[in-house]
Amino acid sequence: MSSMISINNVNKWYGDFQVLTDCSTSVSKGEVVVVCGPSGSGKSTLIKCVNALEPFQKGDIIVDGISVGDPKTNLPKLRSRVGMVFQHFELFPHLTIVENLAIAQTKVLGRSKEEAEAKGIKLLERVGLKAHAHKHPGQLSGGQQQRVAIARALAMDPICMLFDEPTSALDPEMINEVLDVMTELAKEGMTMMCVTHEMGFARRVADRVIFMDRGHIVEDCSKDDFFGTPRSERAQQFLSKILQH
Amino acid sequence: MDFSQIIPALPDLMDGMWLTLKLMVMAVVGGVVLGTVLALLRLSSNPVLSGLAKAYVNIFRSVPLLLVIIWFYLAVPMLLNWITGEFVAVGAFTSCLVAFMMFEAAYYCEIVRAGIQSIAKGQVNAAYALGMTYGQAMRLVVLPQAFRKMMPLLLQQSIILFQDTSLVYAVGLMDFLSSARSRGDILGLPHEFLLFAGLIYFVVSFAASRGVKHLQKRLAV
């Protein structure tokens, strides 16, 4: 399988503090990779490096053959092809739901307003929120907002999707509606890199699991290996803590 | 006290009020636009640009408005003369407008800067993640939200500007206060006309201020 995202020896510092140390991994086309680890381990930082929302000082990341770290790279163009979903949804509160879905399609991709809105409505239907198209984000629940955020990313026809703790800010009863959308997406063959603590989702959907600790990738193996017998003691501890509940 | 003479003088006073309002509206629009540009420069990661904007704000906030008005009245024609090599008549209104725009921009800059900073970083990241450029992220995502939040403060500052336009008497412009004063002097009724002018300033400013409070409540919901 060809590599969609390839992360090579990435190092990142905040001043003197090193947040990422020699991180290397890759995500193949159609693969679903879950990134987990304790808080402060650098997993969110790593996924934000993939579409250059966070700069890194050493190493390189290649997305679909394009170097993210190269200063000559047209970052807006690259980012428009990589979908991203955030922990706090980040819908635009001054726009309606359908405008949220259409704005980047028209302004970035140059689609007509009609085409963009039609596509937006179609995607809203897919995540079960067509009836809310003309509401503002503040009128929706967290779970609904996050489903809209996923639809907004999909409206750009992304070549892969990044999820940065998509369910961490949600009330427990809303987590499943978001995970269901993500599961369906994975089944359709979308390339996905997900930072999440949802081990049930990882077990059901992931092809591979990456475990990070203190800025290092400690474990990078198939899902079965990870949930069977993680090789590192740190991952074993993490799993035993998380799976008890 | 004889207030009956104010009524026949009303058309003249209206001319003065018209000039006051015209000056205010144009200065607010120009000041907000220039202030927004300054705010974006101040927040820029380029130390030269942010330093220049900071210096601009500090200079204009440290000198009296009256001085700026007089200075522009005398300096703008001279500067244009020096640049173009020919004498250009600028006129008191234009020089006052430029003075107000540039002076108020320093205050609007600080309001807009606070407004931009109040928008969470995540909103900018979301805009970038959708492929927007810096300009698009600001124009389509950050500034519309920031202006909504700042609107009461911007309007409050504009009410202050409405009162400050009376300073144009210094360069002989016939605004509302100047026309009331000159009418009063001509008719020998200076107290009546000045009291009337004060009442009008109060009514307009107070009503506008109440309007802003009302708007603030509505925007907060």
mmCIF file of N, CA and C in Angstrom, chain A residues 32-160:
data_model
loop_
_atom_site.group_PDB
_atom_site.id
_atom_site.type_symbol
_atom_site.label_atom_id
_atom_site.label_comp_id
_atom_site.label_asym_id
_atom_site.label_seq_id
_atom_site.Cartn_x
_atom_site.Cartn_y
_atom_site.Cartn_z
ATOM 1 N N VAL A 32 -6.577 3.048 9.003
ATOM 2 C CA VAL A 32 -7.064 3.812 10.152
ATOM 3 C C VAL A 32 -6.076 3.614 11.297
ATOM 4 N N VAL A 33 -5.448 4.701 11.716
ATOM 5 C CA VAL A 33 -4.444 4.618 12.767
ATOM 6 C C VAL A 33 -4.913 5.429 13.971
ATOM 7 N N VAL A 34 -4.933 4.781 15.133
ATOM 8 C CA VAL A 34 -5.317 5.476 16.354
ATOM 9 C C VAL A 34 -4.051 5.827 17.132
ATOM 10 N N VAL A 35 -3.970 7.083 17.566
ATOM 11 C CA VAL A 35 -2.836 7.533 18.371
ATOM 12 C C VAL A 35 -3.347 7.738 19.788
ATOM 13 N N CYS A 36 -2.749 7.045 20.761
ATOM 14 C CA CYS A 36 -3.195 7.224 22.131
ATOM 15 C C CYS A 36 -1.988 7.448 23.031
ATOM 16 N N GLY A 37 -2.280 7.726 24.285
ATOM 17 C CA GLY A 37 -1.206 7.977 25.234
ATOM 18 C C GLY A 37 -1.699 8.920 26.308
ATOM 19 N N PRO A 38 -0.956 9.007 27.421
ATOM 20 C CA PRO A 38 -1.377 9.899 28.508
ATOM 21 C C PRO A 38 -1.362 11.353 28.061
ATOM 22 N N SER A 39 -2.065 12.209 28.808
ATOM 23 C CA SER A 39 -2.095 13.611 28.406
ATOM 24 C C SER A 39 -0.711 14.219 28.563
ATOM 25 N N GLY A 40 -0.377 15.111 27.657
ATOM 26 C CA GLY A 40 0.958 15.706 27.667
ATOM 27 C C GLY A 40 1.990 14.846 26.957
ATOM 28 N N SER A 41 1.539 13.767 26.294
ATOM 29 C CA SER A 41 2.511 12.892 25.644
ATOM 30 C C SER A 41 2.891 13.399 24.260
ATOM 31 N N GLY A 42 2.205 14.416 23.770
ATOM 32 C CA GLY A 42 2.572 14.986 22.476
ATOM 33 C C GLY A 42 1.743 14.503 21.317
ATOM 34 N N LYS A 43 0.687 13.712 21.584
ATOM 35 C CA LYS A 43 -0.090 13.147 20.477
ATOM 36 C C LYS A 43 -0.874 14.204 19.703
ATOM 37 N N SER A 44 -1.458 15.179 20.433
ATOM 38 C CA SER A 44 -2.174 16.255 19.732
ATOM 39 C C SER A 44 -1.208 17.121 18.939
ATOM 40 N N THR A 45 -0.055 17.376 19.539
ATOM 41 C CA THR A 45 0.964 18.181 18.855
ATOM 42 C C THR A 45 1.391 17.486 17.566
ATOM 43 N N LEU A 46 1.599 16.156 17.646
ATOM 44 C CA LEU A 46 2.050 15.418 16.469
ATOM 45 C C LEU A 46 1.026 15.509 15.338
ATOM 46 N N ILE A 47 -0.257 15.341 15.680
ATOM 47 C CA ILE A 47 -1.265 15.339 14.605
ATOM 48 C C ILE A 47 -1.411 16.738 14.020
ATOM 49 N N LYS A 48 -1.184 17.782 14.838
ATOM 50 C CA LYS A 48 -1.256 19.151 14.306
ATOM 51 C C LYS A 48 -0.051 19.461 13.417
ATOM 52 N N CYS A 49 1.049 18.738 13.634
ATOM 53 C CA CYS A 49 2.210 18.918 12.749
ATOM 54 C C CYS A 49 1.915 18.401 11.341
ATOM 55 N N VAL A 50 1.019 17.409 11.253
ATOM 56 C CA VAL A 50 0.764 16.770 9.961
ATOM 57 C C VAL A 50 0.199 17.775 8.956
ATOM 58 N N ASN A 51 -0.663 18.708 9.407
ATOM 59 C CA ASN A 51 -1.106 19.734 8.450
ATOM 60 C C ASN A 51 -0.545 21.115 8.804
ATOM 61 N N ALA A 52 0.586 21.091 9.500
ATOM 62 C CA ALA A 52 1.375 22.315 9.737
ATOM 63 C C ALA A 52 0.641 23.364 10.550
ATOM 64 N N LEU A 53 -0.313 22.952 11.371
ATOM 65 C CA LEU A 53 -0.888 23.918 12.311
ATOM 66 C C LEU A 53 0.120 24.174 13.429
ATOM 67 N N GLU A 54 1.008 23.206 13.650
ATOM 68 C CA GLU A 54 2.138 23.394 14.559
ATOM 69 C C GLU A 54 3.410 23.228 13.740
ATOM 70 N N PRO A 55 4.340 24.163 13.853
ATOM 71 C CA PRO A 55 5.611 23.986 13.152
ATOM 72 C C PRO A 55 6.501 23.004 13.914
ATOM 73 N N PHE A 56 7.391 22.337 13.196
ATOM 74 C CA PHE A 56 8.378 21.490 13.876
ATOM 75 C C PHE A 56 9.759 21.871 13.361
ATOM 76 N N GLN A 57 10.777 21.619 14.211
ATOM 77 C CA GLN A 57 12.101 22.152 13.892
ATOM 78 C C GLN A 57 12.982 21.158 13.131
ATOM 79 N N LYS A 58 12.761 19.860 13.349
ATOM 80 C CA LYS A 58 13.636 18.875 12.703
ATOM 81 C C LYS A 58 12.817 17.728 12.150
ATOM 82 N N GLY A 59 13.327 17.101 11.096
ATOM 83 C CA GLY A 59 12.629 15.986 10.483
ATOM 84 C C GLY A 59 11.702 16.463 9.387
ATOM 85 N N ASP A 60 10.883 15.533 8.875
ATOM 86 C CA ASP A 60 9.968 15.942 7.815
ATOM 87 C C ASP A 60 8.695 15.108 7.851
ATOM 88 N N ILE A 61 7.646 15.672 7.323
ATOM 89 C CA ILE A 61 6.384 14.961 7.178
ATOM 90 C C ILE A 61 5.970 15.086 5.715
ATOM 91 N N ILE A 62 5.673 13.951 5.101
ATOM 92 C CA ILE A 62 5.246 13.950 3.698
ATOM 93 C C ILE A 62 3.781 13.540 3.640
ATOM 94 N N VAL A 63 2.936 14.386 3.079
ATOM 95 C CA VAL A 63 1.523 14.051 2.907
ATOM 96 C C VAL A 63 1.231 13.970 1.418
ATOM 97 N N ASP A 64 0.852 12.771 0.964
ATOM 98 C CA ASP A 64 0.553 12.541 -0.448
ATOM 99 C C ASP A 64 1.686 13.059 -1.346
ATOM 100 N N GLY A 65 2.909 12.797 -0.916
ATOM 101 C CA GLY A 65 4.064 13.153 -1.728
ATOM 102 C C GLY A 65 4.545 14.586 -1.576
ATOM 103 N N ILE A 66 3.869 15.376 -0.720
ATOM 104 C CA ILE A 66 4.261 16.779 -0.567
ATOM 105 C C ILE A 66 4.856 17.002 0.824
ATOM 106 N N SER A 67 5.999 17.656 0.862
ATOM 107 C CA SER A 67 6.670 17.888 2.133
ATOM 108 C C SER A 67 6.014 19.041 2.894
ATOM 109 N N VAL A 68 5.589 18.738 4.133
ATOM 110 C CA VAL A 68 4.914 19.755 4.948
ATOM 111 C C VAL A 68 5.906 20.804 5.465
ATOM 112 N N GLY A 69 7.135 20.331 5.743
ATOM 113 C CA GLY A 69 8.123 21.224 6.341
ATOM 114 C C GLY A 69 8.815 22.138 5.346
ATOM 115 N N ASP A 70 8.699 21.827 4.062
ATOM 116 C CA ASP A 70 9.369 22.635 3.033
ATOM 117 C C ASP A 70 8.752 24.025 2.977
ATOM 118 N N PRO A 71 9.572 25.092 3.178
ATOM 119 C CA PRO A 71 9.003 26.449 3.166
ATOM 120 C C PRO A 71 8.347 26.814 1.830
ATOM 121 N N LYS A 72 8.697 26.095 0.765
ATOM 122 C CA LYS A 72 8.120 26.413 -0.550
ATOM 123 C C LYS A 72 6.732 25.799 -0.746
ATOM 124 N N THR A 73 6.352 24.879 0.172
ATOM 125 C CA THR A 73 5.056 24.212 0.013
ATOM 126 C C THR A 73 3.906 25.204 0.195
ATOM 127 N N ASN A 74 2.919 25.105 -0.664
ATOM 128 C CA ASN A 74 1.708 25.922 -0.557
ATOM 129 C C ASN A 74 0.821 25.278 0.517
ATOM 130 N N LEU A 75 0.981 25.756 1.774
ATOM 131 C CA LEU A 75 0.289 25.108 2.886
ATOM 132 C C LEU A 75 -1.240 25.196 2.787
ATOM 133 N N PRO A 76 -1.803 26.382 2.456
ATOM 134 C CA PRO A 76 -3.268 26.408 2.338
ATOM 135 C C PRO A 76 -3.792 25.360 1.357
ATOM 136 N N LYS A 77 -3.081 25.186 0.243
ATOM 137 C CA LYS A 77 -3.534 24.212 -0.748
ATOM 138 C C LYS A 77 -3.460 22.790 -0.192
ATOM 139 N N LEU A 78 -2.355 22.500 0.494
ATOM 140 C CA LEU A 78 -2.204 21.169 1.077
ATOM 141 C C LEU A 78 -3.278 20.933 2.139
ATOM 142 N N ARG A 79 -3.482 21.929 3.005
ATOM 143 C CA ARG A 79 -4.461 21.765 4.088
ATOM 144 C C ARG A 79 -5.883 21.587 3.561
ATOM 145 N N SER A 80 -6.161 22.223 2.400
ATOM 146 C CA SER A 80 -7.518 22.106 1.862
ATOM 147 C C SER A 80 -7.804 20.663 1.440
ATOM 148 N N ARG A 81 -6.760 19.843 1.307
ATOM 149 C CA ARG A 81 -6.968 18.443 0.904
ATOM 150 C C ARG A 81 -6.918 17.491 2.088
ATOM 151 N N VAL A 82 -6.591 18.041 3.282
ATOM 152 C CA VAL A 82 -6.509 17.216 4.486
ATOM 153 C C VAL A 82 -7.609 17.671 5.442
ATOM 154 N N GLY A 83 -8.560 16.799 5.734
ATOM 155 C CA GLY A 83 -9.644 17.180 6.642
ATOM 156 C C GLY A 83 -9.180 17.117 8.080
ATOM 157 N N MET A 84 -9.662 18.045 8.913
ATOM 158 C CA MET A 84 -9.301 17.968 10.327
ATOM 159 C C MET A 84 -10.500 18.260 11.204
ATOM 160 N N VAL A 85 -10.610 17.466 12.281
ATOM 161 C CA VAL A 85 -11.691 17.634 13.242
ATOM 162 C C VAL A 85 -11.054 17.892 14.604
ATOM 163 N N PHE A 86 -11.562 18.915 15.310
ATOM 164 C CA PHE A 86 -10.923 19.367 16.551
ATOM 165 C C PHE A 86 -11.706 18.923 17.782
ATOM 166 N N GLN A 87 -11.013 18.956 18.899
ATOM 167 C CA GLN A 87 -11.641 18.600 20.165
ATOM 168 C C GLN A 87 -12.856 19.496 20.462
ATOM 169 N N HIS A 88 -12.689 20.804 20.216
ATOM 170 C CA HIS A 88 -13.779 21.730 20.538
ATOM 171 C C HIS A 88 -14.570 22.148 19.301
ATOM 172 N N PHE A 89 -14.688 21.265 18.339
ATOM 173 C CA PHE A 89 -15.530 21.418 17.133
ATOM 174 C C PHE A 89 -15.087 22.575 16.242
ATOM 175 N N GLU A 90 -14.994 23.784 16.838
ATOM 176 C CA GLU A 90 -14.559 24.976 16.100
ATOM 177 C C GLU A 90 -15.404 25.257 14.873
ATOM 178 N N LEU A 91 -16.712 25.069 15.005
ATOM 179 C CA LEU A 91 -17.608 25.586 13.971
ATOM 180 C C LEU A 91 -17.567 27.106 14.073
ATOM 181 N N PHE A 92 -17.895 27.788 12.972
ATOM 182 C CA PHE A 92 -17.862 29.246 12.993
ATOM 183 C C PHE A 92 -19.205 29.761 13.524
ATOM 184 N N PRO A 93 -19.221 30.364 14.722
ATOM 185 C CA PRO A 93 -20.508 30.659 15.379
ATOM 186 C C PRO A 93 -21.330 31.738 14.687
ATOM 187 N N HIS A 94 -20.695 32.555 13.839
ATOM 188 C CA HIS A 94 -21.444 33.636 13.192
ATOM 189 C C HIS A 94 -22.123 33.176 11.910
ATOM 190 N N LEU A 95 -21.891 31.923 11.525
ATOM 191 C CA LEU A 95 -22.489 31.402 10.292
ATOM 192 C C LEU A 95 -23.473 30.282 10.627
ATOM 193 N N THR A 96 -24.463 30.088 9.731
ATOM 194 C CA THR A 96 -25.370 28.963 9.934
ATOM 195 C C THR A 96 -24.622 27.666 9.630
ATOM 196 N N ILE A 97 -25.280 26.534 9.955
ATOM 197 C CA ILE A 97 -24.650 25.232 9.732
ATOM 198 C C ILE A 97 -24.298 25.048 8.254
ATOM 199 N N VAL A 98 -25.237 25.359 7.373
ATOM 200 C CA VAL A 98 -24.965 25.112 5.950
ATOM 201 C C VAL A 98 -23.899 26.091 5.439
ATOM 202 N N GLU A 99 -23.872 27.302 5.987
ATOM 203 C CA GLU A 99 -22.807 28.247 5.606
ATOM 204 C C GLU A 99 -21.442 27.763 6.092
ATOM 205 N N ASN A 100 -21.434 27.143 7.281
ATOM 206 C CA ASN A 100 -20.203 26.551 7.789
ATOM 207 C C ASN A 100 -19.651 25.514 6.810
ATOM 208 N N LEU A 101 -20.568 24.756 6.220
ATOM 209 C CA LEU A 101 -20.133 23.709 5.301
ATOM 210 C C LEU A 101 -19.742 24.265 3.939
ATOM 211 N N ALA A 102 -20.313 25.419 3.587
ATOM 212 C CA ALA A 102 -20.113 25.930 2.219
ATOM 213 C C ALA A 102 -18.933 26.894 2.104
ATOM 214 N N ILE A 103 -18.588 27.566 3.210
ATOM 215 C CA ILE A 103 -17.689 28.720 3.095
ATOM 216 C C ILE A 103 -16.329 28.352 2.485
ATOM 217 N N ALA A 104 -15.717 27.266 2.962
ATOM 218 C CA ALA A 104 -14.399 26.927 2.423
ATOM 219 C C ALA A 104 -14.518 26.342 1.011
ATOM 220 N N GLN A 105 -15.633 25.658 0.750
ATOM 221 C CA GLN A 105 -15.834 25.136 -0.613
ATOM 222 C C GLN A 105 -15.842 26.279 -1.625
ATOM 223 N N THR A 106 -16.538 27.376 -1.291
ATOM 224 C CA THR A 106 -16.618 28.480 -2.249
ATOM 225 C C THR A 106 -15.338 29.305 -2.245
ATOM 226 N N LYS A 107 -14.840 29.659 -1.049
ATOM 227 C CA LYS A 107 -13.712 30.589 -0.978
ATOM 228 C C LYS A 107 -12.372 29.921 -1.260
ATOM 229 N N VAL A 108 -12.246 28.645 -0.935
ATOM 230 C CA VAL A 108 -10.957 27.973 -1.121
ATOM 231 C C VAL A 108 -10.948 27.150 -2.409
ATOM 232 N N LEU A 109 -12.017 26.384 -2.624
ATOM 233 C CA LEU A 109 -12.036 25.504 -3.800
ATOM 234 C C LEU A 109 -12.659 26.181 -5.017
ATOM 235 N N GLY A 110 -13.315 27.329 -4.809
ATOM 236 C CA GLY A 110 -13.887 28.055 -5.933
ATOM 237 C C GLY A 110 -15.167 27.455 -6.474
ATOM 238 N N ARG A 111 -15.849 26.626 -5.669
ATOM 239 C CA ARG A 111 -17.133 26.083 -6.133
ATOM 240 C C ARG A 111 -18.204 27.168 -6.073
ATOM 241 N N SER A 112 -19.250 26.993 -6.845
ATOM 242 C CA SER A 112 -20.350 27.964 -6.794
ATOM 243 C C SER A 112 -21.118 27.773 -5.502
ATOM 244 N N LYS A 113 -21.839 28.811 -5.108
ATOM 245 C CA LYS A 113 -22.589 28.769 -3.848
ATOM 246 C C LYS A 113 -23.615 27.634 -3.874
ATOM 247 N N GLU A 114 -24.300 27.489 -5.018
ATOM 248 C CA GLU A 114 -25.341 26.458 -5.125
ATOM 249 C C GLU A 114 -24.737 25.072 -4.972
ATOM 250 N N GLU A 115 -23.635 24.850 -5.686
ATOM 251 C CA GLU A 115 -22.983 23.550 -5.648
ATOM 252 C C GLU A 115 -22.523 23.244 -4.219
ATOM 253 N N ALA A 116 -21.906 24.257 -3.572
ATOM 254 C CA ALA A 116 -21.367 24.058 -2.233
ATOM 255 C C ALA A 116 -22.481 23.757 -1.233
ATOM 256 N N GLU A 117 -23.590 24.482 -1.360
ATOM 257 C CA GLU A 117 -24.681 24.261 -0.402
ATOM 258 C C GLU A 117 -25.360 22.925 -0.639
ATOM 259 N N ALA A 118 -25.481 22.557 -1.898
ATOM 260 C CA ALA A 118 -26.083 21.254 -2.203
ATOM 261 C C ALA A 118 -25.229 20.133 -1.616
ATOM 262 N N LYS A 119 -23.922 20.266 -1.778
ATOM 263 C CA LYS A 119 -23.020 19.253 -1.233
ATOM 264 C C LYS A 119 -23.105 19.250 0.300
ATOM 265 N N GLY A 120 -23.187 20.456 0.873
ATOM 266 C CA GLY A 120 -23.297 20.580 2.324
ATOM 267 C C GLY A 120 -24.535 19.880 2.851
ATOM 268 N N ILE A 121 -25.662 20.127 2.182
ATOM 269 C CA ILE A 121 -26.928 19.506 2.614
ATOM 270 C C ILE A 121 -26.833 17.986 2.517
ATOM 271 N N LYS A 122 -26.205 17.508 1.442
ATOM 272 C CA LYS A 122 -26.075 16.065 1.247
ATOM 273 C C LYS A 122 -25.275 15.438 2.394
ATOM 274 N N LEU A 123 -24.200 16.139 2.779
ATOM 275 C CA LEU A 123 -23.368 15.610 3.865
ATOM 276 C C LEU A 123 -24.083 15.717 5.216
ATOM 277 N N LEU A 124 -24.884 16.770 5.371
ATOM 278 C CA LEU A 124 -25.663 16.898 6.615
ATOM 279 C C LEU A 124 -26.647 15.743 6.730
ATOM 280 N N GLU A 125 -27.232 15.381 5.601
ATOM 281 C CA GLU A 125 -28.158 14.260 5.580
ATOM 282 C C GLU A 125 -27.433 12.993 6.031
ATOM 283 N N ARG A 126 -26.217 12.868 5.559
ATOM 284 C CA ARG A 126 -25.432 11.682 5.868
ATOM 285 C C ARG A 126 -25.127 11.579 7.365
ATOM 286 N N VAL A 127 -24.876 12.723 8.027
ATOM 287 C CA VAL A 127 -24.616 12.658 9.465
ATOM 288 C C VAL A 127 -25.904 12.887 10.264
ATOM 289 N N GLY A 128 -27.043 12.851 9.556
ATOM 290 C CA GLY A 128 -28.329 12.891 10.247
ATOM 291 C C GLY A 128 -28.738 14.250 10.786
ATOM 292 N N LEU A 129 -28.282 15.330 10.141
ATOM 293 C CA LEU A 129 -28.567 16.653 10.701
ATOM 294 C C LEU A 129 -29.151 17.622 9.671
ATOM 295 N N LYS A 130 -29.752 17.059 8.628
ATOM 296 C CA LYS A 130 -30.262 17.914 7.560
ATOM 297 C C LYS A 130 -31.259 18.942 8.093
ATOM 298 N N ALA A 131 -32.052 18.540 9.089
ATOM 299 C CA ALA A 131 -33.096 19.433 9.616
ATOM 300 C C ALA A 131 -32.507 20.673 10.282
ATOM 301 N N HIS A 132 -31.216 20.624 10.632
ATOM 302 C CA HIS A 132 -30.612 21.739 11.367
ATOM 303 C C HIS A 132 -29.838 22.693 10.460
ATOM 304 N N ALA A 133 -29.950 22.514 9.147
ATOM 305 C CA ALA A 133 -29.091 23.239 8.196
ATOM 306 C C ALA A 133 -29.080 24.748 8.409
ATOM 307 N N HIS A 134 -30.216 25.317 8.801
ATOM 308 C CA HIS A 134 -30.278 26.774 8.863
ATOM 309 C C HIS A 134 -30.208 27.324 10.281
ATOM 310 N N LYS A 135 -29.811 26.470 11.223
ATOM 311 C CA LYS A 135 -29.582 26.932 12.590
ATOM 312 C C LYS A 135 -28.143 27.432 12.724
ATOM 313 N N HIS A 136 -27.873 28.070 13.855
ATOM 314 C CA HIS A 136 -26.497 28.457 14.168
ATOM 315 C C HIS A 136 -25.879 27.400 15.087
ATOM 316 N N PRO A 137 -24.542 27.273 15.066
ATOM 317 C CA PRO A 137 -23.891 26.221 15.855
ATOM 318 C C PRO A 137 -24.298 26.222 17.329
ATOM 319 N N GLY A 138 -24.481 27.422 17.904
ATOM 320 C CA GLY A 138 -24.822 27.504 19.319
ATOM 321 C C GLY A 138 -26.135 26.831 19.683
ATOM 322 N N GLN A 139 -26.978 26.573 18.687
ATOM 323 C CA GLN A 139 -28.276 25.953 18.963
ATOM 324 C C GLN A 139 -28.198 24.429 18.941
ATOM 325 N N LEU A 140 -27.004 23.879 18.644
ATOM 326 C CA LEU A 140 -26.860 22.424 18.544
ATOM 327 C C LEU A 140 -26.123 21.871 19.760
ATOM 328 N N SER A 141 -26.359 20.611 20.064
ATOM 329 C CA SER A 141 -25.625 19.968 21.157
ATOM 330 C C SER A 141 -24.187 19.699 20.712
ATOM 331 N N GLY A 142 -23.345 19.379 21.668
ATOM 332 C CA GLY A 142 -21.937 19.113 21.351
ATOM 333 C C GLY A 142 -21.769 18.001 20.324
ATOM 334 N N GLY A 143 -22.512 16.919 20.524
ATOM 335 C CA GLY A 143 -22.397 15.792 19.600
ATOM 336 C C GLY A 143 -22.825 16.177 18.198
ATOM 337 N N GLN A 144 -23.906 16.968 18.126
ATOM 338 C CA GLN A 144 -24.373 17.421 16.807
ATOM 339 C C GLN A 144 -23.341 18.343 16.164
ATOM 340 N N GLN A 145 -22.769 19.233 16.976
ATOM 341 C CA GLN A 145 -21.762 20.153 16.435
ATOM 342 C C GLN A 145 -20.571 19.380 15.878
ATOM 343 N N GLN A 146 -20.161 18.337 16.592
ATOM 344 C CA GLN A 146 -18.999 17.590 16.126
ATOM 345 C C GLN A 146 -19.320 16.834 14.843
ATOM 346 N N ARG A 147 -20.553 16.361 14.707
ATOM 347 C CA ARG A 147 -20.936 15.696 13.444
ATOM 348 C C ARG A 147 -20.932 16.709 12.304
ATOM 349 N N VAL A 148 -21.380 17.924 12.586
ATOM 350 C CA VAL A 148 -21.317 18.976 11.564
ATOM 351 C C VAL A 148 -19.858 19.240 11.191
ATOM 352 N N ALA A 149 -18.986 19.270 12.209
ATOM 353 C CA ALA A 149 -17.569 19.540 11.946
ATOM 354 C C ALA A 149 -16.977 18.461 11.039
ATOM 355 N N ILE A 150 -17.390 17.224 11.248
ATOM 356 C CA ILE A 150 -16.908 16.132 10.381
ATOM 357 C C ILE A 150 -17.433 16.344 8.957
ATOM 358 N N ALA A 151 -18.721 16.700 8.858
ATOM 359 C CA ALA A 151 -19.307 16.957 7.528
ATOM 360 C C ALA A 151 -18.597 18.124 6.841
ATOM 361 N N ARG A 152 -18.251 19.150 7.617
ATOM 362 C CA ARG A 152 -17.558 20.303 7.042
ATOM 363 C C ARG A 152 -16.214 19.888 6.445
ATOM 364 N N ALA A 153 -15.499 19.026 7.171
ATOM 365 C CA ALA A 153 -14.210 18.555 6.654
ATOM 366 C C ALA A 153 -14.418 17.703 5.402
ATOM 367 N N LEU A 154 -15.465 16.860 5.423
ATOM 368 C CA LEU A 154 -15.712 15.973 4.276
ATOM 369 C C LEU A 154 -16.136 16.752 3.035
ATOM 370 N N ALA A 155 -16.745 17.917 3.237
ATOM 371 C CA ALA A 155 -17.216 18.717 2.114
ATOM 372 C C ALA A 155 -16.074 19.131 1.200
ATOM 373 N N MET A 156 -14.845 19.109 1.726
ATOM 374 C CA MET A 156 -13.686 19.508 0.926
ATOM 375 C C MET A 156 -13.133 18.335 0.117
ATOM 376 N N ASP A 157 -13.800 17.186 0.151
ATOM 377 C CA ASP A 157 -13.318 15.964 -0.508
ATOM 378 C C ASP A 157 -11.875 15.647 -0.126
ATOM 379 N N PRO A 158 -11.621 15.463 1.175
ATOM 380 C CA PRO A 158 -10.232 15.286 1.627
ATOM 381 C C PRO A 158 -9.653 13.931 1.205
ATOM 382 N N ILE A 159 -8.330 13.909 1.071
ATOM 383 C CA ILE A 159 -7.656 12.651 0.747
ATOM 384 C C ILE A 159 -7.398 11.852 2.019
ATOM 385 N N CYS A 160 -7.420 12.524 3.175
ATOM 386 C CA CYS A 160 -7.323 11.822 4.454
ATOM 387 C C CYS A 160 -7.916 12.714 5.534
#
